[in-house]
PDB file of C-alpha atoms in Angstrom:
ATOM      1  CA  UNK A 562      11.424   0.629  -9.227  1.00  0.00           C
ATOM      2  CA  UNK A 563      10.807   1.229 -12.868  1.00  0.00           C
ATOM      3  CA  UNK A 564       8.550   1.262 -14.707  1.00  0.00           C
ATOM      4  CA  UNK A 565       6.101   2.687 -12.194  1.00  0.00           C
ATOM      5  CA  UNK A 566       2.397   1.897 -12.153  1.00  0.00           C
ATOM      6  CA  UNK A 567       1.708   5.485 -11.054  1.00  0.00           C
ATOM      7  CA  UNK A 568       4.031   7.974 -12.750  1.00  0.00           C
ATOM      8  CA  UNK A 569       2.525  10.966 -10.948  1.00  0.00           C
ATOM      9  CA  UNK A 570      -0.473  11.347  -8.643  1.00  0.00           C
ATOM     10  CA  UNK A 571      -3.478   9.791 -10.366  1.00  0.00           C
ATOM     11  CA  UNK A 572      -1.633   8.997 -13.624  1.00  0.00           C
ATOM     12  CA  UNK A 573      -1.545   5.218 -14.051  1.00  0.00           C
ATOM     13  CA  UNK A 574       0.121   3.016 -16.655  1.00  0.00           C
ATOM     14  CA  UNK A 575      -2.490   0.294 -16.994  1.00  0.00           C
ATOM     15  CA  UNK A 576      -0.332  -1.648 -19.444  1.00  0.00           C
ATOM     16  CA  UNK A 577       1.661  -2.742 -16.390  1.00  0.00           C
ATOM     17  CA  UNK A 578      -1.457  -4.257 -14.831  1.00  0.00           C
ATOM     18  CA  UNK A 579      -1.894  -6.604 -17.801  1.00  0.00           C
ATOM     19  CA  UNK A 580       0.902  -8.711 -16.314  1.00  0.00           C
ATOM     20  CA  UNK A 581      -1.034  -8.945 -13.064  1.00  0.00           C
ATOM     21  CA  UNK A 582      -4.153  -9.871 -15.048  1.00  0.00           C
ATOM     22  CA  UNK A 583      -2.251 -12.717 -16.701  1.00  0.00           C
ATOM     23  CA  UNK A 584      -0.798 -13.864 -13.379  1.00  0.00           C
ATOM     24  CA  UNK A 585      -4.242 -13.948 -11.731  1.00  0.00           C
ATOM     25  CA  UNK A 586      -5.640 -15.876 -14.699  1.00  0.00           C
ATOM     26  CA  UNK A 587      -2.868 -18.464 -14.506  1.00  0.00           C
ATOM     27  CA  UNK A 588      -3.200 -18.729 -10.726  1.00  0.00           C
ATOM     28  CA  UNK A 589      -6.915 -19.429 -11.188  1.00  0.00           C
ATOM     29  CA  UNK A 590      -6.152 -22.304 -13.541  1.00  0.00           C
ATOM     30  CA  UNK A 591      -3.993 -23.800 -10.797  1.00  0.00           C
ATOM     31  CA  UNK A 592      -6.506 -23.142  -7.987  1.00  0.00           C
ATOM     32  CA  UNK A 593      -4.076 -20.799  -6.253  1.00  0.00           C
ATOM     33  CA  UNK A 594      -4.889 -17.718  -4.157  1.00  0.00           C
ATOM     34  CA  UNK A 595      -3.330 -14.253  -4.224  1.00  0.00           C
ATOM     35  CA  UNK A 596      -2.737 -11.661  -1.544  1.00  0.00           C
ATOM     36  CA  UNK A 597      -2.187  -8.349  -3.309  1.00  0.00           C
ATOM     37  CA  UNK A 598      -0.420  -5.544  -1.489  1.00  0.00           C
ATOM     38  CA  UNK A 599      -1.437  -2.025  -2.467  1.00  0.00           C
ATOM     39  CA  UNK A 600       1.687  -0.017  -1.638  1.00  0.00           C
ATOM     40  CA  UNK A 601       4.975  -0.349   0.203  1.00  0.00           C
ATOM     41  CA  UNK A 602       6.503   1.088   3.339  1.00  0.00           C
ATOM     42  CA  UNK A 603      10.004   0.856   1.902  1.00  0.00           C
ATOM     43  CA  UNK A 604      11.677   3.533  -0.174  1.00  0.00           C
ATOM     44  CA  UNK A 605      13.246   1.167  -2.711  1.00  0.00           C
ATOM     45  CA  UNK A 606       9.883   0.736  -4.466  1.00  0.00           C
ATOM     46  CA  UNK A 607       8.659   4.301  -4.322  1.00  0.00           C
ATOM     47  CA  UNK A 608       5.816   3.480  -1.952  1.00  0.00           C
ATOM     48  CA  UNK A 609       5.061   5.915   0.848  1.00  0.00           C
ATOM     49  CA  UNK A 610       8.253   7.881   0.195  1.00  0.00           C
ATOM     50  CA  UNK A 611       7.058   8.656  -3.321  1.00  0.00           C
ATOM     51  CA  UNK A 612       3.748  10.023  -2.054  1.00  0.00           C
ATOM     52  CA  UNK A 613       5.592  12.215   0.461  1.00  0.00           C
ATOM     53  CA  UNK A 614       7.868  13.431  -2.342  1.00  0.00           C
ATOM     54  CA  UNK A 615       4.970  14.234  -4.688  1.00  0.00           C
ATOM     55  CA  UNK A 616       3.333  16.419  -2.072  1.00  0.00           C
ATOM     56  CA  UNK A 617       6.413  18.365  -0.980  1.00  0.00           C
ATOM     57  CA  UNK A 618       7.381  16.459   2.155  1.00  0.00           C
ATOM     58  CA  UNK A 619      10.838  15.519   0.905  1.00  0.00           C
ATOM     59  CA  UNK A 620      13.077  16.865  -1.842  1.00  0.00           C
ATOM     60  CA  UNK A 621      13.847  15.127  -5.137  1.00  0.00           C
ATOM     61  CA  UNK A 622      17.546  15.111  -4.236  1.00  0.00           C
ATOM     62  CA  UNK A 623      16.794  13.186  -1.051  1.00  0.00           C
ATOM     63  CA  UNK A 624      14.666  10.644  -2.948  1.00  0.00           C
ATOM     64  CA  UNK A 625      17.435  10.078  -5.489  1.00  0.00           C
ATOM     65  CA  UNK A 626      20.081   9.014  -2.994  1.00  0.00           C
ATOM     66  CA  UNK A 627      20.270   6.130  -0.555  1.00  0.00           C
ATOM     67  CA  UNK A 628      18.734   7.253   2.714  1.00  0.00           C
ATOM     68  CA  UNK A 629      20.146   6.156   6.044  1.00  0.00           C
ATOM     69  CA  UNK A 630      17.834   4.355   8.496  1.00  0.00           C
ATOM     70  CA  UNK A 631      16.961   7.471  10.514  1.00  0.00           C
ATOM     71  CA  UNK A 632      16.068   9.369   7.327  1.00  0.00           C
ATOM     72  CA  UNK A 633      13.889   6.488   6.119  1.00  0.00           C
ATOM     73  CA  UNK A 634      12.060   6.520   9.442  1.00  0.00           C
ATOM     74  CA  UNK A 635      11.588  10.297   9.414  1.00  0.00           C
ATOM     75  CA  UNK A 636      10.371  10.512   5.833  1.00  0.00           C
ATOM     76  CA  UNK A 637       8.083   7.481   5.938  1.00  0.00           C
ATOM     77  CA  UNK A 638       6.450   8.671   9.172  1.00  0.00           C
ATOM     78  CA  UNK A 639       5.439  11.862   7.324  1.00  0.00           C
ATOM     79  CA  UNK A 640       3.094   9.838   5.093  1.00  0.00           C
ATOM     80  CA  UNK A 641       0.611   9.319   7.918  1.00  0.00           C
ATOM     81  CA  UNK A 642       0.300  13.067   8.551  1.00  0.00           C
ATOM     82  CA  UNK A 643       0.041  13.992   4.862  1.00  0.00           C
ATOM     83  CA  UNK A 644      -3.607  14.184   3.813  1.00  0.00           C
ATOM     84  CA  UNK A 645      -2.886  14.567   0.061  1.00  0.00           C
ATOM     85  CA  UNK A 646      -0.542  11.554   0.296  1.00  0.00           C
ATOM     86  CA  UNK A 647      -3.238   9.386   1.850  1.00  0.00           C
ATOM     87  CA  UNK A 648      -5.836  10.610  -0.667  1.00  0.00           C
ATOM     88  CA  UNK A 649      -3.513   9.694  -3.557  1.00  0.00           C
ATOM     89  CA  UNK A 650      -2.918   6.291  -1.969  1.00  0.00           C
ATOM     90  CA  UNK A 651      -6.689   5.693  -1.838  1.00  0.00           C
ATOM     91  CA  UNK A 652      -7.030   6.707  -5.504  1.00  0.00           C
ATOM     92  CA  UNK A 653      -4.464   4.049  -6.390  1.00  0.00           C
ATOM     93  CA  UNK A 654      -6.268   1.533  -4.190  1.00  0.00           C
ATOM     94  CA  UNK A 655      -9.547   2.294  -5.944  1.00  0.00           C
ATOM     95  CA  UNK A 656      -7.903   2.117  -9.370  1.00  0.00           C
ATOM     96  CA  UNK A 657      -6.628  -1.382  -8.698  1.00  0.00           C
ATOM     97  CA  UNK A 658      -9.543  -2.857  -6.753  1.00  0.00           C
ATOM     98  CA  UNK A 659     -12.161  -1.693  -9.263  1.00  0.00           C
ATOM     99  CA  UNK A 660     -10.190  -3.052 -12.217  1.00  0.00           C
ATOM    100  CA  UNK A 661     -11.590  -5.624 -14.622  1.00  0.00           C
ATOM    101  CA  UNK A 662      -9.105  -8.329 -15.580  1.00  0.00           C
ATOM    102  CA  UNK A 663      -8.221  -7.946 -19.271  1.00  0.00           C
ATOM    103  CA  UNK A 664      -7.613 -11.704 -19.620  1.00  0.00           C
ATOM    104  CA  UNK A 665     -10.550 -13.234 -17.734  1.00  0.00           C
ATOM    105  CA  UNK A 666     -13.067 -10.384 -17.967  1.00  0.00           C
ATOM    106  CA  UNK A 667     -13.722 -10.701 -14.224  1.00  0.00           C
ATOM    107  CA  UNK A 668     -13.838  -7.681 -11.971  1.00  0.00           C
ATOM    108  CA  UNK A 669     -11.136  -7.936  -9.341  1.00  0.00           C
ATOM    109  CA  UNK A 670     -13.857  -7.526  -6.708  1.00  0.00           C
ATOM    110  CA  UNK A 671     -15.474 -10.741  -8.002  1.00  0.00           C
ATOM    111  CA  UNK A 672     -12.328 -12.755  -8.665  1.00  0.00           C
ATOM    112  CA  UNK A 673     -12.058 -15.796  -6.357  1.00  0.00           C
ATOM    113  CA  UNK A 674      -8.316 -15.986  -7.033  1.00  0.00           C
ATOM    114  CA  UNK A 675      -7.831 -12.879  -4.912  1.00  0.00           C
ATOM    115  CA  UNK A 676      -7.907 -13.973  -1.291  1.00  0.00           C
ATOM    116  CA  UNK A 677      -7.029 -10.648   0.322  1.00  0.00           C
ATOM    117  CA  UNK A 678      -5.992  -7.071  -0.162  1.00  0.00           C
ATOM    118  CA  UNK A 679      -3.051  -5.950   1.916  1.00  0.00           C
ATOM    119  CA  UNK A 680      -2.875  -2.258   2.825  1.00  0.00           C
ATOM    120  CA  UNK A 681       0.858  -2.247   2.126  1.00  0.00           C
ATOM    121  CA  UNK A 682       3.981  -4.309   2.369  1.00  0.00           C
ATOM    122  CA  UNK A 683       5.251  -4.015   5.941  1.00  0.00           C
ATOM    123  CA  UNK A 684       3.699  -0.676   6.917  1.00  0.00           C
ATOM    124  CA  UNK A 685       4.972   0.801  10.172  1.00  0.00           C
ATOM    125  CA  UNK A 686       4.463   4.131  11.860  1.00  0.00           C
ATOM    126  CA  UNK A 687       8.283   4.445  11.870  1.00  0.00           C
ATOM    127  CA  UNK A 688       8.173   7.070  14.644  1.00  0.00           C
ATOM    128  CA  UNK A 689       6.083   7.049  17.822  1.00  0.00           C
ATOM    129  CA  UNK A 690       4.830  10.523  16.891  1.00  0.00           C
ATOM    130  CA  UNK A 691       3.004   8.939  13.927  1.00  0.00           C
ATOM    131  CA  UNK A 692       1.302   6.142  15.903  1.00  0.00           C
ATOM    132  CA  UNK A 693      -2.171   7.689  16.149  1.00  0.00           C
ATOM    133  CA  UNK A 694      -2.221   8.739  12.495  1.00  0.00           C
ATOM    134  CA  UNK A 695      -1.020   5.229  11.580  1.00  0.00           C
ATOM    135  CA  UNK A 696      -3.939   3.668  13.462  1.00  0.00           C
ATOM    136  CA  UNK A 697      -6.328   6.097  11.757  1.00  0.00           C
ATOM    137  CA  UNK A 698      -4.837   5.313   8.319  1.00  0.00           C
ATOM    138  CA  UNK A 699      -5.327   1.574   8.902  1.00  0.00           C
ATOM    139  CA  UNK A 700      -8.934   2.051  10.006  1.00  0.00           C
ATOM    140  CA  UNK A 701      -9.874   4.407   7.166  1.00  0.00           C
ATOM    141  CA  UNK A 702      -8.024   2.477   4.458  1.00  0.00           C
ATOM    142  CA  UNK A 703      -9.491  -0.881   5.497  1.00  0.00           C
ATOM    143  CA  UNK A 704     -13.010   0.624   5.626  1.00  0.00           C
ATOM    144  CA  UNK A 705     -12.501   2.175   2.175  1.00  0.00           C
ATOM    145  CA  UNK A 706     -11.414  -1.166   0.724  1.00  0.00           C
ATOM    146  CA  UNK A 707     -14.357  -3.021   2.302  1.00  0.00           C
ATOM    147  CA  UNK A 708     -16.718  -0.411   0.842  1.00  0.00           C
ATOM    148  CA  UNK A 709     -15.315  -1.180  -2.618  1.00  0.00           C
ATOM    149  CA  UNK A 710     -15.071  -4.934  -2.129  1.00  0.00           C
ATOM    150  CA  UNK A 711     -17.113  -6.915   0.357  1.00  0.00           C
ATOM    151  CA  UNK A 712     -15.929 -10.293  -1.017  1.00  0.00           C
ATOM    152  CA  UNK A 713     -12.274 -10.301  -0.031  1.00  0.00           C
ATOM    153  CA  UNK A 714     -10.289 -10.163   3.172  1.00  0.00           C
ATOM    154  CA  UNK A 715      -8.280  -7.083   4.111  1.00  0.00           C
ATOM    155  CA  UNK A 716      -5.032  -7.304   6.053  1.00  0.00           C
ATOM    156  CA  UNK A 717      -2.591  -4.696   7.250  1.00  0.00           C
ATOM    157  CA  UNK A 718       0.511  -6.367   5.855  1.00  0.00           C
ATOM    158  CA  UNK A 719       2.948  -5.628   8.647  1.00  0.00           C
ATOM    159  CA  UNK A 720       5.236  -7.963  10.561  1.00  0.00           C
ATOM    160  CA  UNK A 721       3.233  -8.127  13.767  1.00  0.00           C
ATOM    161  CA  UNK A 722       4.694  -6.946  17.026  1.00  0.00           C
ATOM    162  CA  UNK A 723       8.012  -6.106  15.373  1.00  0.00           C
ATOM    163  CA  UNK A 724       6.193  -3.786  12.958  1.00  0.00           C
ATOM    164  CA  UNK A 725       5.149  -1.562  15.856  1.00  0.00           C
ATOM    165  CA  UNK A 726       8.703  -1.108  17.163  1.00  0.00           C
ATOM    166  CA  UNK A 727       7.902  -3.214  20.191  1.00  0.00           C
ATOM    167  CA  UNK A 728       4.819  -1.219  21.202  1.00  0.00           C
ATOM    168  CA  UNK A 729       2.496  -3.981  22.430  1.00  0.00           C
ATOM    169  CA  UNK A 730      -0.418  -1.579  23.001  1.00  0.00           C
ATOM    170  CA  UNK A 731      -0.187  -0.309  19.416  1.00  0.00           C
ATOM    171  CA  UNK A 732       0.082  -3.850  18.083  1.00  0.00           C
ATOM    172  CA  UNK A 733      -3.058  -4.903  19.971  1.00  0.00           C
ATOM    173  CA  UNK A 734      -5.019  -1.840  18.817  1.00  0.00           C
ATOM    174  CA  UNK A 735      -4.323  -2.383  15.152  1.00  0.00           C
TER     175      UNK A 735
END
């Protein structure tokens, strides 16, 4: 998806967040609530695949073509074992959550329009071998967000039982 909010690790295009600032302002005027997701499991938006690519877990040529389902699963599962990937994700999380709205002047952490932060859109471990690191990522990411913002809810953002590939134990743990 272009243009990207984060063009390379830690390099953000804040002009793109002005649209979000305007949206939140307009939602506030209409007494609406927002749930903001902070990344994406799916390769079509960059998301976890882009982090894995930035830190050498997948080649540029692979990123530039349409991956089949097994490749998507393999590559996305690598995110949870990639410490630099998860650190870069948390830097993006911090960049967004600590933002001050350019339209309203409110810090996002104090904005009542924001109902919840979502760790990502439909995150999944993608492979059973990533399950424990997935659980750890959820725990650490949610704790990091709550440290930055005690006023808003935090949700995982996945599709429930289906998002754990039918693993009821994993679903209950997360």
